[in-house]
Each structure stands twice: as structure tokens, then as C-alpha cells.
Amino acid sequence: MYNDIDTDEYNLLAEMLKATYQEMKDMSKKAPNDLLKPFKVASLNRILKRSKDFFEDEPSSDFLDLLDDDNLPSNSDTVLIMSQYVAAFTEFHKRYGGYNGNINLKKIF
């Protein structure tokens, strides 16, 4: 797998997820039960969908869900879903991030 890693895609998605995850964690602390607006769900799902596609051949892919845009999730539900992606990025980095020093994958946290 390490020969096929698109490092630019990984690094872009890792940074996008990190920023939005931090924002959602902050929102969840202030108002955990507030529902997201459809715009936020669509925006987050763009990042989550590309991330899910990136991990399609990884064991973590079975645990990666998108946000439900029909039944809007709460802030805390969103953090839960996004934490699974954070774990997928973390595990992927552990597995492939330092392979022979040839791959420059950013750590998500």
C-alpha cells in the first residue's frame, strides 16, 4: 500500500479534518445537544466522504460513517463520528508515515 499513498491528498484531508474537528469539539462543549445546520453537515460530509474514500482499502473503513443529512446530528454526535476519522488518520500515520523515511505524512494530532 505504501507505494500508492497520495501524500498530498492525505495531508490535505488531515489538515481539513483537524481544523473542523477542533471547531466541532469546541461547539460540542458549549452546546452538545444543538443540531447542526444543513450547510454544516454538507460541508463536513465533503471532508468525510473524501477521507472515507481515501481509506477504502484500510481496516478502519468499516467504522467510518457520514453525517446524516436527513436527521441532522447534534454537535456531540458529530464529534463522535469525526473522532473515528481522527483515529483512522492516526492509525494510518502509524502504519505508513515513516516508512523508510520516504513518505511525509502529517500527524493529525
JSON list of C-alpha atoms in Angstrom, two decimals:
[
{"chain": "A", "resi": 1, "resn": "MET", "atom": "CA", "xyz": [0.00, 0.00, 0.00]},
{"chain": "A", "resi": 2, "resn": "TYR", "atom": "CA", "xyz": [2.76, 2.49, 0.86]},
{"chain": "A", "resi": 3, "resn": "ASN", "atom": "CA", "xyz": [3.78, 2.88, -2.80]},
{"chain": "A", "resi": 4, "resn": "ASP", "atom": "CA", "xyz": [0.28, 4.03, -3.70]},
{"chain": "A", "resi": 5, "resn": "ILE", "atom": "CA", "xyz": [-0.17, 6.66, -0.98]},
{"chain": "A", "resi": 6, "resn": "ASP", "atom": "CA", "xyz": [-1.23, 10.04, -2.29]},
{"chain": "A", "resi": 7, "resn": "THR", "atom": "CA", "xyz": [0.59, 12.12, 0.31]},
{"chain": "A", "resi": 8, "resn": "ASP", "atom": "CA", "xyz": [-0.87, 15.39, -0.94]},
{"chain": "A", "resi": 9, "resn": "GLU", "atom": "CA", "xyz": [-4.42, 14.06, -0.57]},
{"chain": "A", "resi": 10, "resn": "TYR", "atom": "CA", "xyz": [-3.67, 12.58, 2.86]},
{"chain": "A", "resi": 11, "resn": "ASN", "atom": "CA", "xyz": [-2.07, 15.81, 4.12]},
{"chain": "A", "resi": 12, "resn": "LEU", "atom": "CA", "xyz": [-4.89, 17.98, 2.75]},
{"chain": "A", "resi": 13, "resn": "LEU", "atom": "CA", "xyz": [-7.59, 15.82, 4.31]},
{"chain": "A", "resi": 14, "resn": "ALA", "atom": "CA", "xyz": [-5.70, 15.53, 7.61]},
{"chain": "A", "resi": 15, "resn": "GLU", "atom": "CA", "xyz": [-5.47, 19.32, 7.90]},
{"chain": "A", "resi": 16, "resn": "MET", "atom": "CA", "xyz": [-9.11, 19.85, 6.91]},
{"chain": "A", "resi": 17, "resn": "LEU", "atom": "CA", "xyz": [-10.32, 17.22, 9.37]},
{"chain": "A", "resi": 18, "resn": "LYS", "atom": "CA", "xyz": [-8.11, 18.54, 12.16]},
{"chain": "A", "resi": 19, "resn": "ALA", "atom": "CA", "xyz": [-9.47, 22.08, 11.78]},
{"chain": "A", "resi": 20, "resn": "THR", "atom": "CA", "xyz": [-13.13, 21.08, 11.60]},
{"chain": "A", "resi": 21, "resn": "TYR", "atom": "CA", "xyz": [-12.78, 18.51, 14.39]},
{"chain": "A", "resi": 22, "resn": "GLN", "atom": "CA", "xyz": [-11.33, 21.16, 16.71]},
{"chain": "A", "resi": 23, "resn": "GLU", "atom": "CA", "xyz": [-14.18, 23.52, 15.82]},
{"chain": "A", "resi": 24, "resn": "MET", "atom": "CA", "xyz": [-16.80, 20.85, 16.43]},
{"chain": "A", "resi": 25, "resn": "LYS", "atom": "CA", "xyz": [-15.23, 19.88, 19.77]},
{"chain": "A", "resi": 26, "resn": "ASP", "atom": "CA", "xyz": [-15.44, 23.49, 20.89]},
{"chain": "A", "resi": 27, "resn": "MET", "atom": "CA", "xyz": [-19.08, 23.75, 19.76]},
{"chain": "A", "resi": 28, "resn": "SER", "atom": "CA", "xyz": [-19.90, 20.47, 21.48]},
{"chain": "A", "resi": 29, "resn": "LYS", "atom": "CA", "xyz": [-18.51, 21.70, 24.79]},
{"chain": "A", "resi": 30, "resn": "LYS", "atom": "CA", "xyz": [-20.73, 24.79, 24.66]},
{"chain": "A", "resi": 31, "resn": "ALA", "atom": "CA", "xyz": [-23.90, 23.18, 23.31]},
{"chain": "A", "resi": 32, "resn": "PRO", "atom": "CA", "xyz": [-23.61, 19.39, 22.94]},
{"chain": "A", "resi": 33, "resn": "ASN", "atom": "CA", "xyz": [-27.27, 18.82, 22.07]},
{"chain": "A", "resi": 34, "resn": "ASP", "atom": "CA", "xyz": [-27.67, 21.59, 19.48]},
{"chain": "A", "resi": 35, "resn": "LEU", "atom": "CA", "xyz": [-28.33, 20.31, 15.98]},
{"chain": "A", "resi": 36, "resn": "LEU", "atom": "CA", "xyz": [-26.11, 21.17, 13.05]},
{"chain": "A", "resi": 37, "resn": "LYS", "atom": "CA", "xyz": [-27.46, 23.24, 10.19]},
{"chain": "A", "resi": 38, "resn": "PRO", "atom": "CA", "xyz": [-27.73, 21.52, 6.78]},
{"chain": "A", "resi": 39, "resn": "PHE", "atom": "CA", "xyz": [-24.91, 23.70, 5.41]},
{"chain": "A", "resi": 40, "resn": "LYS", "atom": "CA", "xyz": [-22.51, 22.45, 8.10]},
{"chain": "A", "resi": 41, "resn": "VAL", "atom": "CA", "xyz": [-23.49, 18.84, 7.54]},
{"chain": "A", "resi": 42, "resn": "ALA", "atom": "CA", "xyz": [-22.86, 19.20, 3.79]},
{"chain": "A", "resi": 43, "resn": "SER", "atom": "CA", "xyz": [-19.55, 20.94, 4.39]},
{"chain": "A", "resi": 44, "resn": "LEU", "atom": "CA", "xyz": [-18.33, 18.33, 6.88]},
{"chain": "A", "resi": 45, "resn": "ASN", "atom": "CA", "xyz": [-19.55, 15.47, 4.70]},
{"chain": "A", "resi": 46, "resn": "ARG", "atom": "CA", "xyz": [-17.37, 16.71, 1.82]},
{"chain": "A", "resi": 47, "resn": "ILE", "atom": "CA", "xyz": [-14.31, 16.20, 4.00]},
{"chain": "A", "resi": 48, "resn": "LEU", "atom": "CA", "xyz": [-15.59, 12.95, 5.50]},
{"chain": "A", "resi": 49, "resn": "LYS", "atom": "CA", "xyz": [-16.53, 11.47, 2.10]},
{"chain": "A", "resi": 50, "resn": "ARG", "atom": "CA", "xyz": [-13.11, 12.13, 0.59]},
{"chain": "A", "resi": 51, "resn": "SER", "atom": "CA", "xyz": [-11.48, 10.76, 3.74]},
{"chain": "A", "resi": 52, "resn": "LYS", "atom": "CA", "xyz": [-13.67, 7.66, 3.66]},
{"chain": "A", "resi": 53, "resn": "ASP", "atom": "CA", "xyz": [-12.74, 7.12, 0.01]},
{"chain": "A", "resi": 54, "resn": "PHE", "atom": "CA", "xyz": [-9.05, 7.56, 0.87]},
{"chain": "A", "resi": 55, "resn": "PHE", "atom": "CA", "xyz": [-9.30, 4.79, 3.50]},
{"chain": "A", "resi": 56, "resn": "GLU", "atom": "CA", "xyz": [-11.44, 2.41, 1.43]},
{"chain": "A", "resi": 57, "resn": "ASP", "atom": "CA", "xyz": [-8.77, -0.33, 1.46]},
{"chain": "A", "resi": 58, "resn": "GLU", "atom": "CA", "xyz": [-7.89, 0.10, 5.13]},
{"chain": "A", "resi": 59, "resn": "PRO", "atom": "CA", "xyz": [-9.37, -1.89, 8.06]},
{"chain": "A", "resi": 60, "resn": "SER", "atom": "CA", "xyz": [-10.74, 1.34, 9.55]},
{"chain": "A", "resi": 61, "resn": "SER", "atom": "CA", "xyz": [-13.07, 1.93, 6.59]},
{"chain": "A", "resi": 62, "resn": "ASP", "atom": "CA", "xyz": [-15.77, -0.26, 8.14]},
{"chain": "A", "resi": 63, "resn": "PHE", "atom": "CA", "xyz": [-16.07, 2.23, 11.01]},
{"chain": "A", "resi": 64, "resn": "LEU", "atom": "CA", "xyz": [-16.27, 5.46, 9.02]},
{"chain": "A", "resi": 65, "resn": "ASP", "atom": "CA", "xyz": [-19.76, 6.88, 8.61]},
{"chain": "A", "resi": 66, "resn": "LEU", "atom": "CA", "xyz": [-21.01, 10.09, 7.05]},
{"chain": "A", "resi": 67, "resn": "LEU", "atom": "CA", "xyz": [-23.26, 12.52, 8.87]},
{"chain": "A", "resi": 68, "resn": "ASP", "atom": "CA", "xyz": [-26.96, 12.00, 8.26]},
{"chain": "A", "resi": 69, "resn": "ASP", "atom": "CA", "xyz": [-28.34, 14.98, 6.38]},
{"chain": "A", "resi": 70, "resn": "ASP", "atom": "CA", "xyz": [-31.96, 13.82, 6.79]},
{"chain": "A", "resi": 71, "resn": "ASN", "atom": "CA", "xyz": [-31.80, 13.55, 10.57]},
{"chain": "A", "resi": 72, "resn": "LEU", "atom": "CA", "xyz": [-29.46, 16.37, 11.48]},
{"chain": "A", "resi": 73, "resn": "PRO", "atom": "CA", "xyz": [-26.89, 15.26, 14.08]},
{"chain": "A", "resi": 74, "resn": "SER", "atom": "CA", "xyz": [-26.13, 17.06, 17.30]},
{"chain": "A", "resi": 75, "resn": "ASN", "atom": "CA", "xyz": [-22.76, 18.63, 17.97]},
{"chain": "A", "resi": 76, "resn": "SER", "atom": "CA", "xyz": [-21.77, 15.75, 20.24]},
{"chain": "A", "resi": 77, "resn": "ASP", "atom": "CA", "xyz": [-22.88, 13.13, 17.70]},
{"chain": "A", "resi": 78, "resn": "THR", "atom": "CA", "xyz": [-20.78, 14.89, 15.09]},
{"chain": "A", "resi": 79, "resn": "VAL", "atom": "CA", "xyz": [-17.71, 14.83, 17.34]},
{"chain": "A", "resi": 80, "resn": "LEU", "atom": "CA", "xyz": [-18.21, 11.10, 17.86]},
{"chain": "A", "resi": 81, "resn": "ILE", "atom": "CA", "xyz": [-18.34, 10.45, 14.09]},
{"chain": "A", "resi": 82, "resn": "MET", "atom": "CA", "xyz": [-15.37, 12.71, 13.43]},
{"chain": "A", "resi": 83, "resn": "SER", "atom": "CA", "xyz": [-13.31, 11.05, 16.19]},
{"chain": "A", "resi": 84, "resn": "GLN", "atom": "CA", "xyz": [-13.49, 7.80, 14.21]},
{"chain": "A", "resi": 85, "resn": "TYR", "atom": "CA", "xyz": [-11.85, 9.62, 11.29]},
{"chain": "A", "resi": 86, "resn": "VAL", "atom": "CA", "xyz": [-9.20, 11.07, 13.60]},
{"chain": "A", "resi": 87, "resn": "ALA", "atom": "CA", "xyz": [-8.45, 7.52, 14.75]},
{"chain": "A", "resi": 88, "resn": "ALA", "atom": "CA", "xyz": [-8.24, 6.32, 11.14]},
{"chain": "A", "resi": 89, "resn": "PHE", "atom": "CA", "xyz": [-5.76, 9.09, 10.27]},
{"chain": "A", "resi": 90, "resn": "THR", "atom": "CA", "xyz": [-3.74, 8.37, 13.40]},
{"chain": "A", "resi": 91, "resn": "GLU", "atom": "CA", "xyz": [-3.57, 4.63, 12.68]},
{"chain": "A", "resi": 92, "resn": "PHE", "atom": "CA", "xyz": [-2.70, 5.24, 9.02]},
{"chain": "A", "resi": 93, "resn": "HIS", "atom": "CA", "xyz": [0.12, 7.57, 10.02]},
{"chain": "A", "resi": 94, "resn": "LYS", "atom": "CA", "xyz": [1.48, 4.98, 12.47]},
{"chain": "A", "resi": 95, "resn": "ARG", "atom": "CA", "xyz": [1.36, 2.32, 9.78]},
{"chain": "A", "resi": 96, "resn": "TYR", "atom": "CA", "xyz": [2.76, 4.25, 6.81]},
{"chain": "A", "resi": 97, "resn": "GLY", "atom": "CA", "xyz": [4.00, 7.65, 8.00]},
{"chain": "A", "resi": 98, "resn": "GLY", "atom": "CA", "xyz": [7.62, 6.81, 8.48]},
{"chain": "A", "resi": 99, "resn": "TYR", "atom": "CA", "xyz": [8.19, 4.01, 6.03]},
{"chain": "A", "resi": 100, "resn": "ASN", "atom": "CA", "xyz": [11.91, 4.21, 5.10]},
{"chain": "A", "resi": 101, "resn": "GLY", "atom": "CA", "xyz": [11.69, 7.97, 5.53]},
{"chain": "A", "resi": 102, "resn": "ASN", "atom": "CA", "xyz": [10.26, 8.29, 2.01]},
{"chain": "A", "resi": 103, "resn": "ILE", "atom": "CA", "xyz": [6.73, 9.34, 2.92]},
{"chain": "A", "resi": 104, "resn": "ASN", "atom": "CA", "xyz": [5.95, 12.69, 4.52]},
{"chain": "A", "resi": 105, "resn": "LEU", "atom": "CA", "xyz": [2.55, 12.23, 6.16]},
{"chain": "A", "resi": 106, "resn": "LYS", "atom": "CA", "xyz": [1.45, 14.84, 8.66]},
{"chain": "A", "resi": 107, "resn": "LYS", "atom": "CA", "xyz": [0.34, 13.71, 12.09]},
{"chain": "A", "resi": 108, "resn": "ILE", "atom": "CA", "xyz": [-3.23, 14.72, 12.70]},
{"chain": "A", "resi": 109, "resn": "PHE", "atom": "CA", "xyz": [-2.56, 15.41, 16.41]}
]
